[in-house]
Amino acid sequence: MKSIFNTDNNAEIINRINQLSAISPAQWGSMDCAQMMAHCQLAMNMAFGNTKASRHWIGVLFGQIAKRRILKVKQLDRHMPAFVTLRVTDDCDFETEKRKFITIIQLALQKGEAGLVKYPHPYFGTFKSGEWAQLNWKHLDHHLRQFGA
């Protein structure tokens, strides 16, 4: 499984981000490209403990089942709903979000898996570091594919 903590894979993600433009059309979903990059940053910030979301009751009940499914599949399904805490609906500046997105991807390589949080994901519960790495890769890949990159 690819990982943003691997130098070559990290560079691959950044190259894919650089393929995007403000007018890159979404293949699915309701976010525009700048909103998608802001959304991915929110998820990355949660993974690195820069923001914390409390557990959702649905996650407490069904999170472990959902986590096993997500870790098992090769790619995330289209049209998966974003968690409420990670939804971006405001207008975002493409160049600003792109710069911030690339910065957080680069920081992930510097911090490594040791920089990942130890408290539970709001829906999926507790992750081992390798599982966080898998989820991050699948999430970023999902959204870059969403915009053709």
mmCIF file with all atom_site columns, N, CA and C in Angstrom, residues 4 6 15 19 30 32 41 48 54 64 66 74 87 90 92 102 113 122 133 136 138 149:
data_model
loop_
_atom_site.group_PDB
_atom_site.id
_atom_site.type_symbol
_atom_site.label_atom_id
_atom_site.label_alt_id
_atom_site.label_comp_id
_atom_site.label_asym_id
_atom_site.label_entity_id
_atom_site.label_seq_id
_atom_site.pdbx_PDB_ins_code
_atom_site.Cartn_x
_atom_site.Cartn_y
_atom_site.Cartn_z
_atom_site.occupancy
_atom_site.B_iso_or_equiv
_atom_site.pdbx_formal_charge
_atom_site.auth_seq_id
_atom_site.auth_comp_id
_atom_site.auth_asym_id
_atom_site.auth_atom_id
_atom_site.pdbx_PDB_model_num
ATOM 1  N N  . ILE A 1 4   ? 1.871   8.343  2.197   1.00 0.00 ? 4   ILE A N  1
ATOM 2  C CA . ILE A 1 4   ? 2.426   9.695  2.118   1.00 0.00 ? 4   ILE A CA 1
ATOM 3  C C  . ILE A 1 4   ? 3.715   9.807  2.919   1.00 0.00 ? 4   ILE A C  1
ATOM 4  N N  . ASN A 1 6   ? 6.206   7.752  2.485   1.00 0.00 ? 6   ASN A N  1
ATOM 5  C CA . ASN A 1 6   ? 7.240   7.269  1.586   1.00 0.00 ? 6   ASN A CA 1
ATOM 6  C C  . ASN A 1 6   ? 7.611   8.420  0.653   1.00 0.00 ? 6   ASN A C  1
ATOM 7  N N  . ASN A 1 15  ? 2.811   15.809 -7.191  1.00 0.00 ? 15  ASN A N  1
ATOM 8  C CA . ASN A 1 15  ? 2.723   15.936 -8.652  1.00 0.00 ? 15  ASN A CA 1
ATOM 9  C C  . ASN A 1 15  ? 1.273   15.905 -9.118  1.00 0.00 ? 15  ASN A C  1
ATOM 10 N N  . GLN A 1 19  ? -1.217  18.909 -11.004 1.00 0.00 ? 19  GLN A N  1
ATOM 11 C CA . GLN A 1 19  ? -1.978  18.730 -12.246 1.00 0.00 ? 19  GLN A CA 1
ATOM 12 C C  . GLN A 1 19  ? -3.337  19.424 -12.193 1.00 0.00 ? 19  GLN A C  1
ATOM 13 N N  . SER A 1 30  ? -20.018 17.228 -4.876  1.00 0.00 ? 30  SER A N  1
ATOM 14 C CA . SER A 1 30  ? -20.484 18.612 -4.974  1.00 0.00 ? 30  SER A CA 1
ATOM 15 C C  . SER A 1 30  ? -19.406 19.656 -4.713  1.00 0.00 ? 30  SER A C  1
ATOM 16 N N  . ASP A 1 32  ? -16.012 21.898 -5.299  1.00 0.00 ? 32  ASP A N  1
ATOM 17 C CA . ASP A 1 32  ? -15.126 22.279 -6.393  1.00 0.00 ? 32  ASP A CA 1
ATOM 18 C C  . ASP A 1 32  ? -13.699 21.911 -5.978  1.00 0.00 ? 32  ASP A C  1
ATOM 19 N N  . GLN A 1 41  ? -7.165  18.931 3.655   1.00 0.00 ? 41  GLN A N  1
ATOM 20 C CA . GLN A 1 41  ? -6.336  19.514 4.715   1.00 0.00 ? 41  GLN A CA 1
ATOM 21 C C  . GLN A 1 41  ? -6.972  19.313 6.083   1.00 0.00 ? 41  GLN A C  1
ATOM 22 N N  . PHE A 1 48  ? -3.057  14.403 12.196  1.00 0.00 ? 48  PHE A N  1
ATOM 23 C CA . PHE A 1 48  ? -1.843  14.825 12.896  1.00 0.00 ? 48  PHE A CA 1
ATOM 24 C C  . PHE A 1 48  ? -2.126  15.523 14.217  1.00 0.00 ? 48  PHE A C  1
ATOM 25 N N  . SER A 1 54  ? -14.803 15.030 18.285  1.00 0.00 ? 54  SER A N  1
ATOM 26 C CA . SER A 1 54  ? -15.306 14.046 19.243  1.00 0.00 ? 54  SER A CA 1
ATOM 27 C C  . SER A 1 54  ? -15.965 12.885 18.502  1.00 0.00 ? 54  SER A C  1
ATOM 28 N N  . GLN A 1 64  ? -16.090 0.368  13.835  1.00 0.00 ? 64  GLN A N  1
ATOM 29 C CA . GLN A 1 64  ? -15.124 -0.718 13.624  1.00 0.00 ? 64  GLN A CA 1
ATOM 30 C C  . GLN A 1 64  ? -15.460 -1.526 12.371  1.00 0.00 ? 64  GLN A C  1
ATOM 31 N N  . ALA A 1 66  ? -17.097 -0.343 9.705   1.00 0.00 ? 66  ALA A N  1
ATOM 32 C CA . ALA A 1 66  ? -16.784 0.534  8.573   1.00 0.00 ? 66  ALA A CA 1
ATOM 33 C C  . ALA A 1 66  ? -15.277 0.629  8.363   1.00 0.00 ? 66  ALA A C  1
ATOM 34 N N  . LYS A 1 74  ? -9.588  -1.466 -2.205  1.00 0.00 ? 74  LYS A N  1
ATOM 35 C CA . LYS A 1 74  ? -8.441  -0.833 -2.862  1.00 0.00 ? 74  LYS A CA 1
ATOM 36 C C  . LYS A 1 74  ? -8.636  0.677  -2.964  1.00 0.00 ? 74  LYS A C  1
ATOM 37 N N  . ARG A 1 87  ? -16.775 18.772 6.181   1.00 0.00 ? 87  ARG A N  1
ATOM 38 C CA . ARG A 1 87  ? -17.451 19.342 5.005   1.00 0.00 ? 87  ARG A CA 1
ATOM 39 C C  . ARG A 1 87  ? -16.991 20.776 4.788   1.00 0.00 ? 87  ARG A C  1
ATOM 40 N N  . ASP A 1 90  ? -17.882 26.657 1.977   1.00 0.00 ? 90  ASP A N  1
ATOM 41 C CA . ASP A 1 90  ? -17.522 28.048 1.695   1.00 0.00 ? 90  ASP A CA 1
ATOM 42 C C  . ASP A 1 90  ? -16.688 28.126 0.426   1.00 0.00 ? 90  ASP A C  1
ATOM 43 N N  . CYS A 1 92  ? -13.495 28.926 -1.605  1.00 0.00 ? 92  CYS A N  1
ATOM 44 C CA . CYS A 1 92  ? -12.078 28.853 -1.245  1.00 0.00 ? 92  CYS A CA 1
ATOM 45 C C  . CYS A 1 92  ? -11.248 29.349 -2.420  1.00 0.00 ? 92  CYS A C  1
ATOM 46 N N  . ILE A 1 102 ? -0.201  21.346 -0.440  1.00 0.00 ? 102 ILE A N  1
ATOM 47 C CA . ILE A 1 102 ? 1.147   20.827 -0.702  1.00 0.00 ? 102 ILE A CA 1
ATOM 48 C C  . ILE A 1 102 ? 2.004   20.920 0.557   1.00 0.00 ? 102 ILE A C  1
ATOM 49 N N  . GLU A 1 113 ? 5.117   8.748  10.433  1.00 0.00 ? 113 GLU A N  1
ATOM 50 C CA . GLU A 1 113 ? 3.992   8.108  11.113  1.00 0.00 ? 113 GLU A CA 1
ATOM 51 C C  . GLU A 1 113 ? 3.987   8.388  12.607  1.00 0.00 ? 113 GLU A C  1
ATOM 52 N N  . PRO A 1 122 ? -13.213 10.176 14.744  1.00 0.00 ? 122 PRO A N  1
ATOM 53 C CA . PRO A 1 122 ? -14.599 10.391 15.176  1.00 0.00 ? 122 PRO A CA 1
ATOM 54 C C  . PRO A 1 122 ? -15.574 9.290  14.757  1.00 0.00 ? 122 PRO A C  1
ATOM 55 N N  . ALA A 1 133 ? -2.082  5.603  7.954   1.00 0.00 ? 133 ALA A N  1
ATOM 56 C CA . ALA A 1 133 ? -1.372  5.835  6.695   1.00 0.00 ? 133 ALA A CA 1
ATOM 57 C C  . ALA A 1 133 ? -2.196  5.330  5.514   1.00 0.00 ? 133 ALA A C  1
ATOM 58 N N  . ASN A 1 136 ? -5.228  7.697  5.012   1.00 0.00 ? 136 ASN A N  1
ATOM 59 C CA . ASN A 1 136 ? -4.806  8.961  4.411   1.00 0.00 ? 136 ASN A CA 1
ATOM 60 C C  . ASN A 1 136 ? -4.537  8.797  2.924   1.00 0.00 ? 136 ASN A C  1
ATOM 61 N N  . LYS A 1 138 ? -5.665  6.494  0.814   1.00 0.00 ? 138 LYS A N  1
ATOM 62 C CA . LYS A 1 138 ? -6.909  6.217  0.091   1.00 0.00 ? 138 LYS A CA 1
ATOM 63 C C  . LYS A 1 138 ? -7.768  7.469  -0.029  1.00 0.00 ? 138 LYS A C  1
ATOM 64 N N  . ALA A 1 149 ? -6.878  13.762 -11.424 1.00 0.00 ? 149 ALA A N  1
ATOM 65 C CA . ALA A 1 149 ? -5.415  13.795 -11.241 1.00 0.00 ? 149 ALA A CA 1
ATOM 66 C C  . ALA A 1 149 ? -4.916  12.480 -10.663 1.00 0.00 ? 149 ALA A C  1
#
